[in-house]
PDB file of C-alpha atoms and ligand atoms in Angstrom:
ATOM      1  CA  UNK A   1     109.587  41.511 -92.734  1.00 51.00           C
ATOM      2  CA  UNK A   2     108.901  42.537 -89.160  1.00 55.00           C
ATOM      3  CA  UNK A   3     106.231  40.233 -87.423  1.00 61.00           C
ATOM      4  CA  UNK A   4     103.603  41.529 -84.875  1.00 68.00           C
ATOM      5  CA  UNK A   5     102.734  40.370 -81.166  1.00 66.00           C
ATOM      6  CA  UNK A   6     100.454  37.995 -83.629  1.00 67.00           C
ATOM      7  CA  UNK A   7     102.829  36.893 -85.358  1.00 80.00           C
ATOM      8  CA  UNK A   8     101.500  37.863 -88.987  1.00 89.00           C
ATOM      9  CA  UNK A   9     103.980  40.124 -91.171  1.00 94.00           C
ATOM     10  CA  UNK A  10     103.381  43.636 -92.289  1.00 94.00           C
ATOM     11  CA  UNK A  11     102.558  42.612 -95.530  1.00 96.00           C
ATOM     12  CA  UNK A  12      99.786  40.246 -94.165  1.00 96.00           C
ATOM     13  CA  UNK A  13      98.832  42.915 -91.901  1.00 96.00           C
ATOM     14  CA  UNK A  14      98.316  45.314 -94.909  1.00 97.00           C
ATOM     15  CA  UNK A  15      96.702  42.584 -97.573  1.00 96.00           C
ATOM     16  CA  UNK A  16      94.199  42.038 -94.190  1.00 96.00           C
ATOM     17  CA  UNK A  17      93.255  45.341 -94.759  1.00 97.00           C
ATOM     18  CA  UNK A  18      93.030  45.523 -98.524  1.00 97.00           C
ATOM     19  CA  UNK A  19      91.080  42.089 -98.488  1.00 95.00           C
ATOM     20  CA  UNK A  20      87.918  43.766 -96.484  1.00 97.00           C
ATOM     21  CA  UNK A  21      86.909  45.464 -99.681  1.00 96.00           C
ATOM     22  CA  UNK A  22      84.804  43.633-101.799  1.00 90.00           C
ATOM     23  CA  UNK A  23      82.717  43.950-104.839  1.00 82.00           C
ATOM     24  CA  UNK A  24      79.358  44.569-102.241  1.00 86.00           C
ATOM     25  CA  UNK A  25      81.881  46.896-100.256  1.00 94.00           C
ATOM     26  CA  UNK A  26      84.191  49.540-102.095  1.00 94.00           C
ATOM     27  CA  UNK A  27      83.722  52.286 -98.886  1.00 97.00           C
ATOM     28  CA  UNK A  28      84.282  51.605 -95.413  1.00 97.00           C
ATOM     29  CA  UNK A  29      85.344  53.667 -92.517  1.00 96.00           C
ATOM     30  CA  UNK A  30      88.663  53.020 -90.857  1.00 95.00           C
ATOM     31  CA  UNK A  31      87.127  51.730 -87.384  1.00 94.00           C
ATOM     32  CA  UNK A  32      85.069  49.083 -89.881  1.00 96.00           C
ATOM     33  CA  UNK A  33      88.228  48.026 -91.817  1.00 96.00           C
ATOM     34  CA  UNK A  34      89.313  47.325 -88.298  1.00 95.00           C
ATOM     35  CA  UNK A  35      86.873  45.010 -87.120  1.00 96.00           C
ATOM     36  CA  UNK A  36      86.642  43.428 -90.616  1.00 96.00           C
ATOM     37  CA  UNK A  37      90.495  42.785 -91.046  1.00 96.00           C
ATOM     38  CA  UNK A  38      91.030  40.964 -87.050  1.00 94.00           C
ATOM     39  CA  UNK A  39      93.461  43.963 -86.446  1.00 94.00           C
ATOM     40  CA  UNK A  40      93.742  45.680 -83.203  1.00 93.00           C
ATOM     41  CA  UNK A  41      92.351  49.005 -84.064  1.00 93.00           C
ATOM     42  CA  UNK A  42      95.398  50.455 -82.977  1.00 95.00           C
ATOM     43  CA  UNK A  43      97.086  48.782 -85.990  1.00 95.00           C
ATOM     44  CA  UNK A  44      94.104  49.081 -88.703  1.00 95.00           C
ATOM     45  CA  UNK A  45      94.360  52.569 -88.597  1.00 96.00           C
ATOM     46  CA  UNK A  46      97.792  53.382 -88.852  1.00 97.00           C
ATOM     47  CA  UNK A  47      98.018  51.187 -91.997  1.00 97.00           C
ATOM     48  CA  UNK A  48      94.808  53.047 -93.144  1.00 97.00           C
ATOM     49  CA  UNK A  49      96.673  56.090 -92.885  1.00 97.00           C
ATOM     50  CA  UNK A  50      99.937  55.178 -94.290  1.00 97.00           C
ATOM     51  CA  UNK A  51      97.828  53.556 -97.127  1.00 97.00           C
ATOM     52  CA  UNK A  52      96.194  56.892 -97.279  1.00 97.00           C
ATOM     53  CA  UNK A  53      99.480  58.486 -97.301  1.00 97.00           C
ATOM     54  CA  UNK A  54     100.591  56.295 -99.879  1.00 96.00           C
ATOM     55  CA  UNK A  55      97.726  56.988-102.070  1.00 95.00           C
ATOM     56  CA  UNK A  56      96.692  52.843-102.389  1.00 97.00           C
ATOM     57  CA  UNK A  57      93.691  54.182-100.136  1.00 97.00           C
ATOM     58  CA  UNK A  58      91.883  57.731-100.840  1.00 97.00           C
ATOM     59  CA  UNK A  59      89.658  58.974 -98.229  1.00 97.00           C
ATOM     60  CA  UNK A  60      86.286  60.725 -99.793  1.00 95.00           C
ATOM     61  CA  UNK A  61      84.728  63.919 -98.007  1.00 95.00           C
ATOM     62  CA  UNK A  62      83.303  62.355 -94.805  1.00 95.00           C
ATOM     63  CA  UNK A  63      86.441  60.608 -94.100  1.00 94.00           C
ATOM     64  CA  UNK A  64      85.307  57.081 -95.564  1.00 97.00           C
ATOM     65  CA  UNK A  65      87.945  55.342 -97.290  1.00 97.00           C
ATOM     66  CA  UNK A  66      87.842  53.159-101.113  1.00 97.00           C
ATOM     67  CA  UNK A  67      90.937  51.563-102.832  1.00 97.00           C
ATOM     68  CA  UNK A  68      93.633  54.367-104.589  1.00 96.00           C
ATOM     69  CA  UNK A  69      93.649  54.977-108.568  1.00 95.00           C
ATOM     70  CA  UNK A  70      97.424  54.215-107.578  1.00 95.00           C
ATOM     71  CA  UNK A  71      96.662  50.494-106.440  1.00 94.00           C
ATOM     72  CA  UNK A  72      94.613  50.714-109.914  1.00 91.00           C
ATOM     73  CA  UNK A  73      97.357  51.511-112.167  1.00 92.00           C
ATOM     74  CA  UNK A  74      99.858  49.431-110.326  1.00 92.00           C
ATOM     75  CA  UNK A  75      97.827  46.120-110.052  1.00 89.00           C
ATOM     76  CA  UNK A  76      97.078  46.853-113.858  1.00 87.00           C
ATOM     77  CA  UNK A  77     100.656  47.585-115.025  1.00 87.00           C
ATOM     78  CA  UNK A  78     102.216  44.557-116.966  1.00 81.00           C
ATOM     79  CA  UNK A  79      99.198  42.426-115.588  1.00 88.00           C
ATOM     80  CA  UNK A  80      98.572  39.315-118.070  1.00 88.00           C
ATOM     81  CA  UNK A  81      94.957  40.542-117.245  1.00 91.00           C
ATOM     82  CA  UNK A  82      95.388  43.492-118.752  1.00 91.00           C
ATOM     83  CA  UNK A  83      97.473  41.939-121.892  1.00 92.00           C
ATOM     84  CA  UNK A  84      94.426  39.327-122.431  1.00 96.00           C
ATOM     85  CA  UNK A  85      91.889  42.189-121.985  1.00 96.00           C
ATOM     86  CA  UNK A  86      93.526  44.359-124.509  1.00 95.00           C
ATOM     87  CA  UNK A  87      93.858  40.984-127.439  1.00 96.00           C
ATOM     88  CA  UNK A  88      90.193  40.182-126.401  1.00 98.00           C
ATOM     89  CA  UNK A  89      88.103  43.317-126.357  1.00 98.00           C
ATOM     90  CA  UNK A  90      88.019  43.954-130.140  1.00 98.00           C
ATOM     91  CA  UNK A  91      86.650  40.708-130.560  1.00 98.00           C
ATOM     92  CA  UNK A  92      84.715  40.706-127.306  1.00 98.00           C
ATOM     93  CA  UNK A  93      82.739  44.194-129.009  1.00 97.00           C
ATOM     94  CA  UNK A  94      82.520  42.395-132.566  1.00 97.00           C
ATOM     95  CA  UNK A  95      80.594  39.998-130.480  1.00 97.00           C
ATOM     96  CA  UNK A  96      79.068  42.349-128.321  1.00 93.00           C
ATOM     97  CA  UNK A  97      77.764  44.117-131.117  1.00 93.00           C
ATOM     98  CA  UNK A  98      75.833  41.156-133.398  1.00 95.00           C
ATOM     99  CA  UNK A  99      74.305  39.013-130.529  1.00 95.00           C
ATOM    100  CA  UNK A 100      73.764  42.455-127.975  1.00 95.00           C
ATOM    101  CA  UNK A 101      73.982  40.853-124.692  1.00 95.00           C
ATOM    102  CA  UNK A 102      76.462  40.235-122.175  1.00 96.00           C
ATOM    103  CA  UNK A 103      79.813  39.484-123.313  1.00 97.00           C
ATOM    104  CA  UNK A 104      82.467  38.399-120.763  1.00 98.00           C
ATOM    105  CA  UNK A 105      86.067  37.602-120.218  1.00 98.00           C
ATOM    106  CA  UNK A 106      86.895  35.540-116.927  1.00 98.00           C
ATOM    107  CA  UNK A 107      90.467  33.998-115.825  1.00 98.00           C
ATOM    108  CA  UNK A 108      90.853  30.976-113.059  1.00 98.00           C
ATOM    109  CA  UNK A 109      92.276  32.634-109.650  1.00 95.00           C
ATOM    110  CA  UNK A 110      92.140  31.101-106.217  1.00 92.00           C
ATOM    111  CA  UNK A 111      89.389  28.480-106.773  1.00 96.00           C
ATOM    112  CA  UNK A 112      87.157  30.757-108.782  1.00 97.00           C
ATOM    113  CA  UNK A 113      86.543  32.546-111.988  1.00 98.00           C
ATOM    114  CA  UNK A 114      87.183  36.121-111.463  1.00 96.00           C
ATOM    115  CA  UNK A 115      86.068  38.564-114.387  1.00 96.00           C
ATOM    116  CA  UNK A 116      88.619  41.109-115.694  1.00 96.00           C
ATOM    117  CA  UNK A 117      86.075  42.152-118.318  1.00 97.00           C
ATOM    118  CA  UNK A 118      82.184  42.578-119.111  1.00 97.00           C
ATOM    119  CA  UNK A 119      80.369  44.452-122.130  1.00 97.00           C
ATOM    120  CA  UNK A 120      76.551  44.858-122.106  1.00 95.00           C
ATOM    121  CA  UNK A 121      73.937  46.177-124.379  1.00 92.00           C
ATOM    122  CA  UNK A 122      71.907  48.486-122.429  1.00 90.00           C
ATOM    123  CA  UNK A 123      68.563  46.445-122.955  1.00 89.00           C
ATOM    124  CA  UNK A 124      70.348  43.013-122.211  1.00 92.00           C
ATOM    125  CA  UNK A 125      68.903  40.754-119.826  1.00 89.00           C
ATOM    126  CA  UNK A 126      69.858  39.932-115.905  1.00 91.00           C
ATOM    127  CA  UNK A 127      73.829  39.086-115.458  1.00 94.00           C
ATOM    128  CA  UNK A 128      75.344  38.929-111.825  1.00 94.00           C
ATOM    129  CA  UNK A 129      78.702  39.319-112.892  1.00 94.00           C
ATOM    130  CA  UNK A 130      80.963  42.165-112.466  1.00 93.00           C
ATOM    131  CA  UNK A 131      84.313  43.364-113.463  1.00 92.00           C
ATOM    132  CA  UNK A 132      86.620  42.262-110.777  1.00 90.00           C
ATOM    133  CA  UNK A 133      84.252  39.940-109.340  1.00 92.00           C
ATOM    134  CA  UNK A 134      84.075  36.257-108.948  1.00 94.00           C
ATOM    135  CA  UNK A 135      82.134  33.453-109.813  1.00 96.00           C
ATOM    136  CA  UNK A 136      81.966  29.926-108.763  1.00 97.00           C
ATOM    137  CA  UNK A 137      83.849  27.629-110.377  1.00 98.00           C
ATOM    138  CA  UNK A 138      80.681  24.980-110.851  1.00 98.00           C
ATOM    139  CA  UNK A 139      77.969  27.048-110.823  1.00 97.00           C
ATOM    140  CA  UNK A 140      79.243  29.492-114.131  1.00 98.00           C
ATOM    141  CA  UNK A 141      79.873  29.102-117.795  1.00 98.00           C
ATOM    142  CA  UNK A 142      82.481  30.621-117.550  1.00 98.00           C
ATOM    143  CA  UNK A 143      83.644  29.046-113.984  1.00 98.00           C
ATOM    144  CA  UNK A 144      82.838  25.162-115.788  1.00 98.00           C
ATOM    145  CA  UNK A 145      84.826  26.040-118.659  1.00 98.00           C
ATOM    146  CA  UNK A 146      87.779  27.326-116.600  1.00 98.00           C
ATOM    147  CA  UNK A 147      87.505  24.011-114.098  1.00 98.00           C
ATOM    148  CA  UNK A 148      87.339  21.738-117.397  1.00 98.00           C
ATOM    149  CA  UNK A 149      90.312  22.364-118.443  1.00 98.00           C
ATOM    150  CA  UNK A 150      92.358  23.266-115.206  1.00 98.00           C
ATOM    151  CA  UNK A 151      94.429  21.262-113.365  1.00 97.00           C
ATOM    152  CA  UNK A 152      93.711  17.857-112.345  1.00 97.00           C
ATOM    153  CA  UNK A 153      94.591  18.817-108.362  1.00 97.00           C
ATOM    154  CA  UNK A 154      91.476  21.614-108.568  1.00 98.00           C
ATOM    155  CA  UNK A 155      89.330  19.576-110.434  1.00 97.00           C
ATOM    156  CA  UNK A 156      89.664  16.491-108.015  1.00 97.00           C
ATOM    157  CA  UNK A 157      89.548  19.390-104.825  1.00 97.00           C
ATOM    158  CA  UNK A 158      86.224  20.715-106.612  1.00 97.00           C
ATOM    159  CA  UNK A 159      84.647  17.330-107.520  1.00 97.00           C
ATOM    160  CA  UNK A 160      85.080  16.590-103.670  1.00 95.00           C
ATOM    161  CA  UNK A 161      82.511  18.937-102.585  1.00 91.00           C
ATOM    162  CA  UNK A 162      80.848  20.629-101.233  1.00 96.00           C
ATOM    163  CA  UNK A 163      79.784  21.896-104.381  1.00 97.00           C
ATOM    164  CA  UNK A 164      77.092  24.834-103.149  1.00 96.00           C
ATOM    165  CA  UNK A 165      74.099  25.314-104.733  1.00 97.00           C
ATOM    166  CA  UNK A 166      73.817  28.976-105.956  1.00 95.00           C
ATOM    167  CA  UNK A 167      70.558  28.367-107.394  1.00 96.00           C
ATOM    168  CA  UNK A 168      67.462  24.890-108.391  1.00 95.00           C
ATOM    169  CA  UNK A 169      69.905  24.478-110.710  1.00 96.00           C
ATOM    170  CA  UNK A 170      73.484  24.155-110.163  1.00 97.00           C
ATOM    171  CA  UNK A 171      75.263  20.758-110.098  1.00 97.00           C
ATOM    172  CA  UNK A 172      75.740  19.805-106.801  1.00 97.00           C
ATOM    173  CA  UNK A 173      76.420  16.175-107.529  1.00 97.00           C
ATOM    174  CA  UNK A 174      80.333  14.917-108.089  1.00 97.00           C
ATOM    175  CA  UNK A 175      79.511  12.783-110.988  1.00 97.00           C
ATOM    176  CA  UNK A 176      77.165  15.000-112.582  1.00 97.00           C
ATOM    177  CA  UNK A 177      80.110  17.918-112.862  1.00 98.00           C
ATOM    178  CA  UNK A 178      82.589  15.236-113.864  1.00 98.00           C
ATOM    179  CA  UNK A 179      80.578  13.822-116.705  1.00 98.00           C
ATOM    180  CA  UNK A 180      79.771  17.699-117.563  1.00 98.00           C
ATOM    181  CA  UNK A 181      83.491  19.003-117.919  1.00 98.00           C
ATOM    182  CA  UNK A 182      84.244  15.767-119.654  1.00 98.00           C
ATOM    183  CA  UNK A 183      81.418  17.030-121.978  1.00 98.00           C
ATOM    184  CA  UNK A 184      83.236  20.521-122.212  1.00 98.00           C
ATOM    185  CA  UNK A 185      86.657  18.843-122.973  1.00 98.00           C
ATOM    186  CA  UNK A 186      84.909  16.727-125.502  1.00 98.00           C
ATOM    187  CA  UNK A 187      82.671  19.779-127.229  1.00 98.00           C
ATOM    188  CA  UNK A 188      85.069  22.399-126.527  1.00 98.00           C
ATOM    189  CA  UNK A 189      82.072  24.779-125.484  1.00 98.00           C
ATOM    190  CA  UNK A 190      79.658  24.952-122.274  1.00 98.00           C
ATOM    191  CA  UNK A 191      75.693  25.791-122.125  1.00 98.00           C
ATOM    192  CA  UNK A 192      74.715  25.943-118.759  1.00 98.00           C
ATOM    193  CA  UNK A 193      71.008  27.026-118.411  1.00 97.00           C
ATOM    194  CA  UNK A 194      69.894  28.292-115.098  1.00 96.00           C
ATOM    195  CA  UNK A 195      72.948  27.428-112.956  1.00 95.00           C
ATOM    196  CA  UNK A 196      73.429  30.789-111.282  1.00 95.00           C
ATOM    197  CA  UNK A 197      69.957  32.202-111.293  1.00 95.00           C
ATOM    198  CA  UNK A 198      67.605  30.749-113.094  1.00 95.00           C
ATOM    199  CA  UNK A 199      66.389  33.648-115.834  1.00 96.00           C
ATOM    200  CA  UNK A 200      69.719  33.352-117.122  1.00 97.00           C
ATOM    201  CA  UNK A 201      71.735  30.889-119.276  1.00 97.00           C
ATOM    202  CA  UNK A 202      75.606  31.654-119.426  1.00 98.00           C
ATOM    203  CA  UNK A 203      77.493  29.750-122.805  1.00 98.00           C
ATOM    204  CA  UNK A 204      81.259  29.877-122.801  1.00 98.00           C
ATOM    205  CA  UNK A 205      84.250  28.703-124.307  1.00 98.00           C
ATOM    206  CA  UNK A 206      87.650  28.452-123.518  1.00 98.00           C
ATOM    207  CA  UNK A 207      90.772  30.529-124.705  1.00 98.00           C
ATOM    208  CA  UNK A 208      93.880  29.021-125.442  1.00 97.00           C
ATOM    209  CA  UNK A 209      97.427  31.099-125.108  1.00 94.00           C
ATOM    210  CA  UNK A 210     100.137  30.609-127.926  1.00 91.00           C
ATOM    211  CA  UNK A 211     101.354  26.884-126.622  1.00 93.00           C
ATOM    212  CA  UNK A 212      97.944  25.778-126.753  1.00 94.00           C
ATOM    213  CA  UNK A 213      96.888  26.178-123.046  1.00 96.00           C
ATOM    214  CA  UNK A 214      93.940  26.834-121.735  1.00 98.00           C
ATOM    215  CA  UNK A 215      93.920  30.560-120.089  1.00 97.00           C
ATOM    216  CA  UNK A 216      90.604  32.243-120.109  1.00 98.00           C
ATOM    217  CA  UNK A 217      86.995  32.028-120.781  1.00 98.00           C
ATOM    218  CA  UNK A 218      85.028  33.968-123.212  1.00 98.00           C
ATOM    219  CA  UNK A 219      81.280  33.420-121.799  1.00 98.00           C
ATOM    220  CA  UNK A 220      78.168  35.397-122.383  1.00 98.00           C
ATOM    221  CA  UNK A 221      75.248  35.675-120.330  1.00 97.00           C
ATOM    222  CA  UNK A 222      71.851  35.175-122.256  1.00 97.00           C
ATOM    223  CA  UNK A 223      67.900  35.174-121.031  1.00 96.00           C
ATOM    224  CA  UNK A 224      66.986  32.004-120.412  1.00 96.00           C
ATOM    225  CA  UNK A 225      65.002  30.743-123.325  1.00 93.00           C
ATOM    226  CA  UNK A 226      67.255  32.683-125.848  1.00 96.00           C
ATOM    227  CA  UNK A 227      68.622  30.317-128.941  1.00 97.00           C
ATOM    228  CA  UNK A 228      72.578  29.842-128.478  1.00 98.00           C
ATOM    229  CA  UNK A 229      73.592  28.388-131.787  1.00 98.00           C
ATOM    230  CA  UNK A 230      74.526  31.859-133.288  1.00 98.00           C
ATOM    231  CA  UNK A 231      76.069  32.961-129.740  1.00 98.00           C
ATOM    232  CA  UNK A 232      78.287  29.838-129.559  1.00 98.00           C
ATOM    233  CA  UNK A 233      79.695  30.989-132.828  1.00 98.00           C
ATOM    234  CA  UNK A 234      80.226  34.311-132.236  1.00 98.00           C
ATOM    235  CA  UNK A 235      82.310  33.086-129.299  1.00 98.00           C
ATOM    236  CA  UNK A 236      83.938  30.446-130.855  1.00 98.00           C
ATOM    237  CA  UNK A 237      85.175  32.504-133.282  1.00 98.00           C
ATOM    238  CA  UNK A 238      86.186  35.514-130.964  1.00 98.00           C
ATOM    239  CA  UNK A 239      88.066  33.045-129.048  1.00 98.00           C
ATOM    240  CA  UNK A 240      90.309  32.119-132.120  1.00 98.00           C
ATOM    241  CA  UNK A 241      90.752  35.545-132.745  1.00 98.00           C
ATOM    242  CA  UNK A 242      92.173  36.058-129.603  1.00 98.00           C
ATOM    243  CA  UNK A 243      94.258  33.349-129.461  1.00 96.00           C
ATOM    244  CA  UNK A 244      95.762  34.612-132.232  1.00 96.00           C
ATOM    245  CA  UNK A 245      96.454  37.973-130.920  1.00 96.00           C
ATOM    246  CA  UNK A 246      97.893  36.705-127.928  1.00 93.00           C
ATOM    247  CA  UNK A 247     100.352  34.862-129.886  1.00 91.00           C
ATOM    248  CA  UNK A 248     101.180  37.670-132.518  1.00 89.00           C
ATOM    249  CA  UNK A 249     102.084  39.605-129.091  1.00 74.00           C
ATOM    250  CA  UNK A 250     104.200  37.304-127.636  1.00 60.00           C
ATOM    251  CA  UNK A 251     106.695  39.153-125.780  1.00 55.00           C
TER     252      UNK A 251
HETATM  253  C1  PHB B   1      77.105  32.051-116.321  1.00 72.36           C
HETATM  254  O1  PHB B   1      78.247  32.276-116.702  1.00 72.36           O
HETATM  255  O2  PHB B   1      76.636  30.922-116.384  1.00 72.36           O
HETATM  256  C2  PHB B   1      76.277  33.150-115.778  1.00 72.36           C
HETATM  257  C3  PHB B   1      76.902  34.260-115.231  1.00 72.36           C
HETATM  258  C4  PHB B   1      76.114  35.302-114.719  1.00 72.36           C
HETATM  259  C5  PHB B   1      74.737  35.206-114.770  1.00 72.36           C
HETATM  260  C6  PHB B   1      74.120  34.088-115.310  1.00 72.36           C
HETATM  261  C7  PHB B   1      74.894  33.062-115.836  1.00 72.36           C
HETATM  262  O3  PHB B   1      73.995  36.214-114.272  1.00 72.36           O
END
C-alpha cells in the first residue's frame, strides 16, 4: 500500500485514526482525532471523511464523530469473540442469575485482558470493567487467569516488570505473581481480593477450547467481603459448560 512523506501506510494511517477512540472517548471532533492520531491535519480529516463516507465513522448532529454500526457488524462477523460469547452467555446468565453480581467473559489480546462480555444485576456492587475494555494482565482475575496459562514468552515479558500498581493491592513483586499463577495452574481457579480497587474482589477461572487450551476467562466481580465458595462453583461449572459448547460447535 501507498506510503506517506512519513513513511507509514494507509492502513496505519487509518488504524492511527481508529486507535484515538477509547473506552473514556467514543466522540471526538475531527481536528481532535488529528492531534490525537500524529497526523497532519490535512491527512486526519480526509480519512475522517472517507471513513465517514464509508460509514466505519458516523458523524452525530454537531458534526462530532463515534465509530460506524458498520465497523460493528464487520469486526463482529465470524469473530471467535463473538462465537465464544454466543457458547458462554447462557451459562454466563445461569450464573448471573443465582449469585446476582457481575459476571464476565475476558480473552488475552495485546498484553491485556480485554472483555467481550459483562452481565450485572442492577444492585451489584462496584466493577470497572466494560465491554470492549481492558484490564491488566496482573492486576485482574480475569487478567491472572489469562497470564497463568498463556504463553511462557508473555509470562516471562510480564514477570519482568514493571508490574504497575493499579491499586494497595496489586502484586507488584516478580516472585509474588510467579508463585500466584503457579497457584492458578495448580487450583485451576483465581481469588484476587482488592487488586484493582480495593471494595472489590474479582474470582475467575479459565476456559478451555475443544483441544484442551486455554482461551478465555470466566471471572466475576464481587464486594469485597462477599463469600466465594458458591461463586467459584457457579463458574467452574459455567466454564465446563462452555467448553462443551465450543466443542459441540466446532466448525
Ligand atoms: C477483577 O477481575 O479482579 C476485577 C475486575 C473489576 C473490578 C474489580 C475486580 O472492578
Amino acid at each position: 500500500m501507498a506510503n506517506s512523506p512519513t513513511g507509514d501506510t494507509m492502513a496505519e494511517r487509518i488504524v492511527r485514526v481508529l486507535d484515538t477512540f477509547g473506552a473514556d472517548r467514543t466522540i471526538q471532533t475531527a481536528a481532535q482525532i488529528g492531534r490525537r492520531s500524529g497526523l497532519p491535519s490535512s491527512t486526519a480529516h480526509r480519512i475522517v471523511d472517507e471513513l465517514v463516507r464509508a460509514g466505519l465513522l458516523e458523524r452525530d448532529e454537531e458534526h462530532r464523530v463515534r465509530l460506524g454500526m458498520r465497523l460493528w457488524e464487520l469486526a463482529l462477523r465470524g469473530s471467535s469473540a463473538l462465537r465464544l460469547r454466543q457458547a458462554a452467555l447462557p451459562w454466563m446468565t445461569m450464573v448471573q442469575a443465582r449469585v446476582r453480581e457481575h459476571t464476565q467473559l475476558a480473552v488475552l489480546e495485546l498484553d491485556e485482558a480485554l472483555f467481550v462480555e459483562r452481565l450485572s444485576h442492577p444492585e451489584a456492587g462496584a466493577n470497572i470493567t466494560r465491554i470492549a475494555g481492558r484490564l491488566p494482565l496482573h492486576a485482574s482475575s480475569s487478567g491472572l487467569v489469562l497470564l497463568a496459562y498463556g504463553p511462557e514468552e508473555l509470562r516471562r515479558r510480564v514477570l519482568g516488570g514493571p508490574l504497575v500498581a493499579v491499586s494497595a493491592e496489586t502484586i507488584t513483586d516478580g516472585g509474588e505473581l510467579a508463585r500466584v499463577l503457579d497457584d492458578i495452574r495448580r487450583v485451576g481457579y483465581v481469588v484476587a481480593p482488592g487488586s484493582i480497587e480495593s471494595v472489590s474482589t474479582g474470582i475467575a477461572v479459565p476456559i478451555r477450547d475443544a483441544r484442551g487450551a486455554v482461551i478465555a476467562a470466566l471471572s466475576m466481580v464481587l464486594p469485597r467481603d462477599a463469600p466465594t465458595a458458591g461463586p467459584l462453583d457457579e463458574l467452574r461449572r459455567a466454564s465446563t459448560g462452555i467448553s462443551a459448547a465450543l466443542s459441540a460447535d466446532r466448525p
